[in-house]
mmCIF file of C-alpha atoms in Angstrom:
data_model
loop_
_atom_site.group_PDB
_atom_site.id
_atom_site.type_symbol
_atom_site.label_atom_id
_atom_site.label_comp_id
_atom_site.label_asym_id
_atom_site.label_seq_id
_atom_site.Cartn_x
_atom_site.Cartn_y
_atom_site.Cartn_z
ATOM 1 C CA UNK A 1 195.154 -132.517 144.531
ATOM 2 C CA UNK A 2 191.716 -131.392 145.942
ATOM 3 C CA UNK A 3 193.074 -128.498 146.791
ATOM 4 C CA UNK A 4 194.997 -127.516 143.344
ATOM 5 C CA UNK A 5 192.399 -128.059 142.137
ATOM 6 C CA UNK A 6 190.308 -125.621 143.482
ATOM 7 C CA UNK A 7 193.132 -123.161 143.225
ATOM 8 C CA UNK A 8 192.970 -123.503 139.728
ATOM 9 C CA UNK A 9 189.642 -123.214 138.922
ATOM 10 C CA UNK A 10 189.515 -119.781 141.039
ATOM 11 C CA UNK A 11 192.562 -118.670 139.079
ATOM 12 C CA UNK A 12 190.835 -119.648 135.934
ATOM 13 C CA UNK A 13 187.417 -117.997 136.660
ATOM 14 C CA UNK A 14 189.644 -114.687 137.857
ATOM 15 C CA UNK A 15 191.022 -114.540 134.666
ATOM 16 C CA UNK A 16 187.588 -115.147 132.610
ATOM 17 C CA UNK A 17 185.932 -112.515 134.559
ATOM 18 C CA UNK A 18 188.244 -110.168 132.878
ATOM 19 C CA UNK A 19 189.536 -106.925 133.738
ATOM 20 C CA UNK A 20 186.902 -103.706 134.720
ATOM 21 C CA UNK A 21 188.060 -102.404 130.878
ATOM 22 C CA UNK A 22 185.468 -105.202 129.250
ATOM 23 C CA UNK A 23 182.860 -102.623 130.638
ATOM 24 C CA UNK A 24 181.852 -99.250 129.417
ATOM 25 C CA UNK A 25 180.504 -97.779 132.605
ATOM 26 C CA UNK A 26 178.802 -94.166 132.130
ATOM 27 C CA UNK A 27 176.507 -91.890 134.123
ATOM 28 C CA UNK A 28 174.006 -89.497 132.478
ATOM 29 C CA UNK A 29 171.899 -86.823 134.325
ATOM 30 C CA UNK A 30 170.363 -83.592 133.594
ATOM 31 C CA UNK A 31 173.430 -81.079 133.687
ATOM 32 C CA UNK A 32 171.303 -78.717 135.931
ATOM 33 C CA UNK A 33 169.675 -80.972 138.736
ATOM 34 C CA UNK A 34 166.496 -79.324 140.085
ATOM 35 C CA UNK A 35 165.955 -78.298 143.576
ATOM 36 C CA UNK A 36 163.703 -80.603 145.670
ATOM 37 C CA UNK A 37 163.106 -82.314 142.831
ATOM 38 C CA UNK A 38 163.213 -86.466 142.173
ATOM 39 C CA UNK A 39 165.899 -86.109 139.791
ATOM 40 C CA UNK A 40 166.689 -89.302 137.440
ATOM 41 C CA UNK A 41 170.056 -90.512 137.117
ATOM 42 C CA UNK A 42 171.079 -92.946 134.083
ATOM 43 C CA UNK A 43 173.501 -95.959 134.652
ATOM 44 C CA UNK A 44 174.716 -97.892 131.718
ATOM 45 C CA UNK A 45 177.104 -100.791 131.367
ATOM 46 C CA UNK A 46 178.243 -101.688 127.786
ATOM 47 C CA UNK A 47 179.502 -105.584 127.933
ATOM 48 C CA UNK A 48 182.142 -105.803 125.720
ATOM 49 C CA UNK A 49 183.260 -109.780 125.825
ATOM 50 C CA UNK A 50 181.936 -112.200 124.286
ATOM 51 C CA UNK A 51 180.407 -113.670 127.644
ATOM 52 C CA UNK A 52 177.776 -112.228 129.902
ATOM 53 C CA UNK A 53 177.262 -112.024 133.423
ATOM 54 C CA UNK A 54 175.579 -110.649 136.986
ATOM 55 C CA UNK A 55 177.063 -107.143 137.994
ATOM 56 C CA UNK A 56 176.605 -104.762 141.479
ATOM 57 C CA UNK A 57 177.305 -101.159 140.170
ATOM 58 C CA UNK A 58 177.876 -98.003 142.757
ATOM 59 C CA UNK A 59 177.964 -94.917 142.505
ATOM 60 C CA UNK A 60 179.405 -92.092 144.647
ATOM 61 C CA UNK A 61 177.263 -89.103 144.367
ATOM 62 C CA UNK A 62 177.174 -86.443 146.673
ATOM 63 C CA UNK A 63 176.572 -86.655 149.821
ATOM 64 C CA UNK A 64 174.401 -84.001 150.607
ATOM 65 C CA UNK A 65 171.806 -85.356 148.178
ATOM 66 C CA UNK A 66 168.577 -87.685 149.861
ATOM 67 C CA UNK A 67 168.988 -91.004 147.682
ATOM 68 C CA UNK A 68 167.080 -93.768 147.299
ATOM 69 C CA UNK A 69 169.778 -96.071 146.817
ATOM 70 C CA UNK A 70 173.656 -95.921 145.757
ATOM 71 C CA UNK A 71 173.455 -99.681 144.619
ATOM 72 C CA UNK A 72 172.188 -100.847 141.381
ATOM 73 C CA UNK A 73 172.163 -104.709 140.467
ATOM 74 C CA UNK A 74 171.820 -106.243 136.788
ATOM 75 C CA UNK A 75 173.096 -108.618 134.511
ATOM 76 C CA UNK A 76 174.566 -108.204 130.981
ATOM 77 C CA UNK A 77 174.395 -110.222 128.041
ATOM 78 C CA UNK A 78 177.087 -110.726 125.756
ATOM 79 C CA UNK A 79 178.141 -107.532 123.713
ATOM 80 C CA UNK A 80 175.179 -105.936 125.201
ATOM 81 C CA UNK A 81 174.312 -103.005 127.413
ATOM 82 C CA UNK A 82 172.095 -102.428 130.701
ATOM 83 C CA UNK A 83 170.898 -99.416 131.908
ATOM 84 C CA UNK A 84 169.801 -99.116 135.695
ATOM 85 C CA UNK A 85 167.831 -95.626 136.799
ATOM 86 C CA UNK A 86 168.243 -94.551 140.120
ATOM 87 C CA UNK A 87 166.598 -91.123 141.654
ATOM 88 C CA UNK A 88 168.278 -88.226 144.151
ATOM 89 C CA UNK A 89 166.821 -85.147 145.729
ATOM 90 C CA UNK A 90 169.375 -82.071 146.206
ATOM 91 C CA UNK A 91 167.992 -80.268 149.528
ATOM 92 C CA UNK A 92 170.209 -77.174 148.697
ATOM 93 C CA UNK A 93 171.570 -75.113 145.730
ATOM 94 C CA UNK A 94 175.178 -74.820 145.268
ATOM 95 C CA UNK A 95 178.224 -76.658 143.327
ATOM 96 C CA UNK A 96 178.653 -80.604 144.181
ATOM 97 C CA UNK A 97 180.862 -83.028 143.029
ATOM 98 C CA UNK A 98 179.872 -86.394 141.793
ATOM 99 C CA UNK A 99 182.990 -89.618 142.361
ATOM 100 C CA UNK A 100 183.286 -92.548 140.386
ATOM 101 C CA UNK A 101 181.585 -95.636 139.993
ATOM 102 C CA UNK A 102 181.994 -98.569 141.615
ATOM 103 C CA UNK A 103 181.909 -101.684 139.381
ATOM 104 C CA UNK A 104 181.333 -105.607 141.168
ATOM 105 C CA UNK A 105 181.141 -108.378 138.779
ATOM 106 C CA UNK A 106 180.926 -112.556 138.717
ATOM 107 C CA UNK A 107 183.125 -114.955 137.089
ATOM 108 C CA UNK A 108 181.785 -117.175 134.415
ATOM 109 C CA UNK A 109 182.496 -120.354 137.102
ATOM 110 C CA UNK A 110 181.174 -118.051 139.330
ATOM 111 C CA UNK A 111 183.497 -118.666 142.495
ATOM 112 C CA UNK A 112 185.034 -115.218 142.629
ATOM 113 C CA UNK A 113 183.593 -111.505 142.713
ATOM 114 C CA UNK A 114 185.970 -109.200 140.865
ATOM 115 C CA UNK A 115 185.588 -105.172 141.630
ATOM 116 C CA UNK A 116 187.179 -102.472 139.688
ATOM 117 C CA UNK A 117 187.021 -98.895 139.417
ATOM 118 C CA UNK A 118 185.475 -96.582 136.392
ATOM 119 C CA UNK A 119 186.599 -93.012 136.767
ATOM 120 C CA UNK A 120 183.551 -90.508 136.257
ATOM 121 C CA UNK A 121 183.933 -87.921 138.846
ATOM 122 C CA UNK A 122 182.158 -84.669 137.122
ATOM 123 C CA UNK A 123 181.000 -81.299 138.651
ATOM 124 C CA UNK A 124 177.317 -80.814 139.210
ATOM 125 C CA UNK A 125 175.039 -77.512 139.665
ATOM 126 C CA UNK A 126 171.949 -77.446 141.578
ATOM 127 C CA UNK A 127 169.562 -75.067 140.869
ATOM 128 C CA UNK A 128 166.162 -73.732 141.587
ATOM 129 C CA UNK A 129 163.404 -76.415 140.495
ATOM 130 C CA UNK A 130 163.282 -76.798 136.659
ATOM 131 C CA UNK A 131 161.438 -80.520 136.418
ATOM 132 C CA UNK A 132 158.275 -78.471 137.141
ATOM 133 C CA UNK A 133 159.057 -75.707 134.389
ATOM 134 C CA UNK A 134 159.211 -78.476 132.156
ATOM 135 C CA UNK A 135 156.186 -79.998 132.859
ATOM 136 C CA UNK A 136 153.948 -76.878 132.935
ATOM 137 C CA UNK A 137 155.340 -76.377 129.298
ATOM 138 C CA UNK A 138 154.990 -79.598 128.086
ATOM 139 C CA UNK A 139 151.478 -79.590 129.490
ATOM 140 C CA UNK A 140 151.045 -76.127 127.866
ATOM 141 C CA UNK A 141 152.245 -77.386 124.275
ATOM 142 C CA UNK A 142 149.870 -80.208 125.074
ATOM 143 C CA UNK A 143 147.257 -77.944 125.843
ATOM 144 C CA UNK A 144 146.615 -80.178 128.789
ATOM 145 C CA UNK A 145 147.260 -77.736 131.741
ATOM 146 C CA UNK A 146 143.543 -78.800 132.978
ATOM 147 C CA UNK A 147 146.303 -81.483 134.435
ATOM 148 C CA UNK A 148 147.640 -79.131 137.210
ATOM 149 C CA UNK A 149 144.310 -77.373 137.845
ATOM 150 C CA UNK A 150 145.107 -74.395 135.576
ATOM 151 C CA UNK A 151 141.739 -72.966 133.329
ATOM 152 C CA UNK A 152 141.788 -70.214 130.946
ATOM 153 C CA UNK A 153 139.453 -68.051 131.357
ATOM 154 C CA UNK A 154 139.037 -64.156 130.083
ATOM 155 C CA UNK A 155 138.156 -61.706 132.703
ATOM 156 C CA UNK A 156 135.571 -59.274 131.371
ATOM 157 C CA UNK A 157 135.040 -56.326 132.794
ATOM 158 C CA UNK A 158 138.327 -55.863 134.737
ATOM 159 C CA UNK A 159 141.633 -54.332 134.089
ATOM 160 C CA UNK A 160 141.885 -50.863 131.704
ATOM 161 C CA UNK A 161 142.160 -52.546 128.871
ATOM 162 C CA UNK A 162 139.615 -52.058 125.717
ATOM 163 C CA UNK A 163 138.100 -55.423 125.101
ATOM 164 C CA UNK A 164 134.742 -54.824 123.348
ATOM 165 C CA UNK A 165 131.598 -52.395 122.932
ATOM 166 C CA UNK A 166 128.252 -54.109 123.924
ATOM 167 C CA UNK A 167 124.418 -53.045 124.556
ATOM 168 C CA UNK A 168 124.222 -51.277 128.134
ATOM 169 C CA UNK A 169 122.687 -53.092 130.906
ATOM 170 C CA UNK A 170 121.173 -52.248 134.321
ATOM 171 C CA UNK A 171 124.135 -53.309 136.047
ATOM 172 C CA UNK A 172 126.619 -51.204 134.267
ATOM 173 C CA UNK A 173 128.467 -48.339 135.519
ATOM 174 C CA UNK A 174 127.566 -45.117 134.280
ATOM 175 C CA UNK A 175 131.267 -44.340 133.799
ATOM 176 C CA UNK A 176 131.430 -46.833 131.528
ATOM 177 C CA UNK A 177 129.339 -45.741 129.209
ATOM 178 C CA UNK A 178 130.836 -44.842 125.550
ATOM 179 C CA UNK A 179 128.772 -41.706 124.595
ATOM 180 C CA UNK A 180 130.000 -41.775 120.762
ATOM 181 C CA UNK A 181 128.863 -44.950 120.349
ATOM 182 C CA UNK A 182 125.678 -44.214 121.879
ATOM 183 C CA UNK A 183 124.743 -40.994 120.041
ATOM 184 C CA UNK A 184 125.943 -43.046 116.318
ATOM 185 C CA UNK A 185 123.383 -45.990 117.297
ATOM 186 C CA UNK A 186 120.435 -44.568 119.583
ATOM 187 C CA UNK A 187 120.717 -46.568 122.211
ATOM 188 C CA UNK A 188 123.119 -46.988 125.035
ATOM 189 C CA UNK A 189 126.801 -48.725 124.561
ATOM 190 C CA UNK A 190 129.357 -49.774 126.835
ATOM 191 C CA UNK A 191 132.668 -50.347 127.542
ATOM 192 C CA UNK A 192 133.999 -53.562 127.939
ATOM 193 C CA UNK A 193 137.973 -54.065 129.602
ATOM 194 C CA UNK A 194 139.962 -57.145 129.951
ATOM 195 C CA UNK A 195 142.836 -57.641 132.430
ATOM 196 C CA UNK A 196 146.311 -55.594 130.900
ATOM 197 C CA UNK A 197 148.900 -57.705 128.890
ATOM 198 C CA UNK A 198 152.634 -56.636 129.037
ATOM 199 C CA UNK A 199 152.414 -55.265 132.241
ATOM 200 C CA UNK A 200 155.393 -55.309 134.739
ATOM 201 C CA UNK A 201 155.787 -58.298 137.616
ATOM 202 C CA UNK A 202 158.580 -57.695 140.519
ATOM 203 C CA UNK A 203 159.255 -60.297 142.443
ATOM 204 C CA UNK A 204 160.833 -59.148 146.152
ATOM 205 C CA UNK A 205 162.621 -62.024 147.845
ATOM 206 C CA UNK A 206 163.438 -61.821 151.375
ATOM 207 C CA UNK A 207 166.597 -63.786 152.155
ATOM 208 C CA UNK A 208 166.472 -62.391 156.185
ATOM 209 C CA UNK A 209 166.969 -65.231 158.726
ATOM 210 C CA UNK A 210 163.614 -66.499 159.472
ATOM 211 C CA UNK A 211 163.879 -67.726 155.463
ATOM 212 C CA UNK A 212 166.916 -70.022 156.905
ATOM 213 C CA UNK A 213 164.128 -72.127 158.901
ATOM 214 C CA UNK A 214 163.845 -75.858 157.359
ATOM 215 C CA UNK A 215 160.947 -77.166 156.108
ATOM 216 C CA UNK A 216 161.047 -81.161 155.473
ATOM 217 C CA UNK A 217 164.489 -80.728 154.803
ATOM 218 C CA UNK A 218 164.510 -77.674 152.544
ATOM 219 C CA UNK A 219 164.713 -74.232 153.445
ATOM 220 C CA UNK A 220 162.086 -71.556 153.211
ATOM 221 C CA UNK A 221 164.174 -69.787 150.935
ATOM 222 C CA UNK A 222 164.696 -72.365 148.855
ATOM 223 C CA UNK A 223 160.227 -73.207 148.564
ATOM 224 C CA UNK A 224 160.286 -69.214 147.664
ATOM 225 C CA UNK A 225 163.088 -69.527 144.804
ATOM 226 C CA UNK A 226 161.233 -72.264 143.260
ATOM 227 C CA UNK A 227 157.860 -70.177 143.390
ATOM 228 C CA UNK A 228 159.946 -67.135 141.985
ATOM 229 C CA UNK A 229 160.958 -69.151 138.864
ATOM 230 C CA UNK A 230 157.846 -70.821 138.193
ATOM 231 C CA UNK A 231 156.263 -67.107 138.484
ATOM 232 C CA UNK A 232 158.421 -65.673 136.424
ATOM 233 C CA UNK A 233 158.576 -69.035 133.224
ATOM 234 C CA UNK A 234 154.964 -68.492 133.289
ATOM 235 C CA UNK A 235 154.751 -64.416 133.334
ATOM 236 C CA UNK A 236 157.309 -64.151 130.408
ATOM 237 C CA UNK A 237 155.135 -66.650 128.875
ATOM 238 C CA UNK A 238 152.181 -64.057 128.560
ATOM 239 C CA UNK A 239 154.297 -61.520 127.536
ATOM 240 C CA UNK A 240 154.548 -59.672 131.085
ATOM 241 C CA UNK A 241 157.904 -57.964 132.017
ATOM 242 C CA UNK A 242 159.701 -59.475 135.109
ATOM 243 C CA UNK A 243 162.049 -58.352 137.400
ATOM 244 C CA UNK A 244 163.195 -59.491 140.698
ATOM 245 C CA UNK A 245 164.645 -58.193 143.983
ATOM 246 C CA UNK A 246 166.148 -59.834 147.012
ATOM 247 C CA UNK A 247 167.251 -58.038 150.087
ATOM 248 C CA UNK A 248 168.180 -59.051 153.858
ATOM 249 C CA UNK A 249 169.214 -55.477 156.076
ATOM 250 C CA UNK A 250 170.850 -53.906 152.569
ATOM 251 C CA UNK A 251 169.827 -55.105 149.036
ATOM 252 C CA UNK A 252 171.617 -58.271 147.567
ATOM 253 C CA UNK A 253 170.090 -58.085 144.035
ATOM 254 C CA UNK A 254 168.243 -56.427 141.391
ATOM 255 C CA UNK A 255 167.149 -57.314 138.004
ATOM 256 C CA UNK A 256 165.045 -54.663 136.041
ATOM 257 C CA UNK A 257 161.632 -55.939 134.325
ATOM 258 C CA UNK A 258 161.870 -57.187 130.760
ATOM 259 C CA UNK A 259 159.955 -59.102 128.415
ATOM 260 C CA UNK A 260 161.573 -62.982 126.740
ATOM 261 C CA UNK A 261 162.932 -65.867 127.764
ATOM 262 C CA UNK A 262 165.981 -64.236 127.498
ATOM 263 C CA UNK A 263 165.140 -62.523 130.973
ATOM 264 C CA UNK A 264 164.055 -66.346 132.267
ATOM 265 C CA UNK A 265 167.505 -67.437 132.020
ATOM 266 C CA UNK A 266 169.091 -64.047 133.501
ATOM 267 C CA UNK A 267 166.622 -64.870 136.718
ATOM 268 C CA UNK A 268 167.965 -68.351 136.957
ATOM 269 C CA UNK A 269 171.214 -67.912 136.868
ATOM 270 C CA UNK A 270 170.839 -64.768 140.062
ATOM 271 C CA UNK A 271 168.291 -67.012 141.793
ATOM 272 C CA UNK A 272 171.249 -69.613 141.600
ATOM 273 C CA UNK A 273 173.479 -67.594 143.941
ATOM 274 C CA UNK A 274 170.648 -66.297 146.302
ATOM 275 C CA UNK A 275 171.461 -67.449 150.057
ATOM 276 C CA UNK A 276 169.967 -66.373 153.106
ATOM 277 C CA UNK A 277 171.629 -64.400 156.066
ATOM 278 C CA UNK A 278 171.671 -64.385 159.682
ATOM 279 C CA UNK A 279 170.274 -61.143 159.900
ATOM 280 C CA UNK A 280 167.314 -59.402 159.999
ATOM 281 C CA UNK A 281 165.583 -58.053 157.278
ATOM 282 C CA UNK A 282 164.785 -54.157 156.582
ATOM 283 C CA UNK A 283 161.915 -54.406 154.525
ATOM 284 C CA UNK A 284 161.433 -50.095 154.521
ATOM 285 C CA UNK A 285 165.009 -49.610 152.835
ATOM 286 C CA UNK A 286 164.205 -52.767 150.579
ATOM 287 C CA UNK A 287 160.482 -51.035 149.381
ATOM 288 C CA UNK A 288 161.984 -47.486 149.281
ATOM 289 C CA UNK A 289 164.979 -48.334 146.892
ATOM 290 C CA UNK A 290 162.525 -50.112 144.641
ATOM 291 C CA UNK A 291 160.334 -47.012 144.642
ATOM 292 C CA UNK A 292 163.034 -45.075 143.080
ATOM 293 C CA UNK A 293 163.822 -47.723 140.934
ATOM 294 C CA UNK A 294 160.398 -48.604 139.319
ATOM 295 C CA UNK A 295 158.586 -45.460 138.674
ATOM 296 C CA UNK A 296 156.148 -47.140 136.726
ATOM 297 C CA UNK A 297 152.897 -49.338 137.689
ATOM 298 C CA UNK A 298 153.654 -52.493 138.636
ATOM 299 C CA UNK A 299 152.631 -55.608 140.176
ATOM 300 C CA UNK A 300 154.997 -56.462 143.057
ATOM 301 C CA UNK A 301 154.506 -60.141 144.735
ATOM 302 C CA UNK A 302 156.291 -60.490 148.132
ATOM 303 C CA UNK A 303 158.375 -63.312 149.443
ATOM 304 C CA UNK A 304 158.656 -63.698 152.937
ATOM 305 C CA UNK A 305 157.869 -65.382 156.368
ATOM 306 C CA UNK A 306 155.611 -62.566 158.741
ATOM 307 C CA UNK A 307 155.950 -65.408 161.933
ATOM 308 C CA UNK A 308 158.314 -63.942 164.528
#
């Protein structure tokens, strides 16, 4: 009797707990996870019986990804919802695949543990760091990038620019000097410049083999992408005209300068695909074909790893 008894209360409590469809199991995310990055993943569980209870949720995401933990544990009231945030770090760029989640719940006599199965596999990109993009700008809208270490601060005196006329001093160059001026007001005038707006930023990206070499997990390559991005969200900012470049022993890449976010996007999506090669790199051919392809004056920053 003792032991129909207990049979029955287990088959009772089995059928209480219900089937995995009393739960509304979802995952949200960022559809482009940043390189790097902590990125935040969203699990929520939607109770919808009339009786609450203790839940284990897992999820299956890729395995490539450093996570801090798979396993999330809550409990749900009745007709309610819990949400559980868990973080991963991609150490490479590429396409992934995210499973499904793995629901474990209690009976309402708790005795038994029932498990089911919520179907969410989804695709997932991974590309260059945008977290930090976002928090430059929001910092920027904020007018708070004293945050990150950032000043404003106008550069007199340099650049070819026209900024100003002012009284001449001792220090001034003679060159400098603006002789109309001078002869309309008696006295000597100068020149003032500030650094040139709308000016042209290349970006050269080496993707040879020594940019293969790990660093805490993540690839040279990879540290220089990021840098390229953030150089290039905050150039197009100012109004500069960006282009890029990458090149191993032949060139992989080129994007001409231009001015908008508009070109932002274009370098995101062709940093996306940049990988490095076994191979070594040729850096004359690399700075002779952009020679012939940027005639004008520009500013070109170099990424690459001089150790041999």
């Amino acid at each position: 009797a003792y032991a129909s008894l207990v049979l029955i209360l287990f088959a009772l409590d089995w059928i209480l707990a219900g089937r995995v469809e009393r739960f509304d199991v979802a995952r949200v995310h960022d559809t482009k996870l940043s390189l790097g990055a902590e990125n935040a993943v969203t699990v929520s569980v939607r109770n919808r019986s009339r009786r609450g209870t203790r839940f284990t949720v897992r999820d299956e995401a890729p395995e490539a990804f450093k996570i801090e933990t798979r396993i999330l544990e809550g409990e749900v009231p009745p007709l309610g919802t819990w949400t559980g945030v868990y973080h991963l770090q991609p150490l490479r760029r590429g396409d992934y695949q995210f499973g499904d989640l793995h629901l474990r719940w209690l009976g309402p006599l708790k005795l038994i543990l029932r498990q089911g199965r919520v179907k969410a596999a989804e695709p997932v990109k991974v590309y260059p760091n945008l977290l930090d993009v976002r928090i430059y700008d929001l910092l920027l809208r904020r007018n708070r990038l004293q945050e990150l270490g950032l000043r404003t601060t106008r550069m007199f005196g340099e650049g070819t620019e026209f900024e100003r006329l002012r009284e001449y001093t001792p220090d001034d160059e003679f060159r400098r000097i603006n002789w109309k001026a001078t002869a309309r007001r008696n006295r000597p005038v100068t020149v003032e410049y500030q650094t040139e707006r709308s000016q042209s930023v290349i970006a050269v990206l080496d993707t040879g083999r020594m940019m293969q070499t790990p660093v805490v997990d993540i690839a040279k390559l990879d540290y220089a992408v990021n840098a390229v991005l953030f150089l290039t969200y905050v150039a197009t900012g100012k109004g500069d005209r960006v282009g890029m470049m990458s090149f191993a022993d032949e060139i992989c890449r080129y994007l001409a300068p231009r001015q908008g976010r508009g070109q932002f996007y274009r370098m995101l999506e062709s940093l996306y695909g940049v990988d490095a090669q076994q191979i070594e790199p040729n850096y004359r051919k690399a700075l002779t074909y952009l020679a012939v392809k940027q005639r004008r004056r520009a500013l070109v920053v170099i990424f690459t790893d001089l150790s041999s």
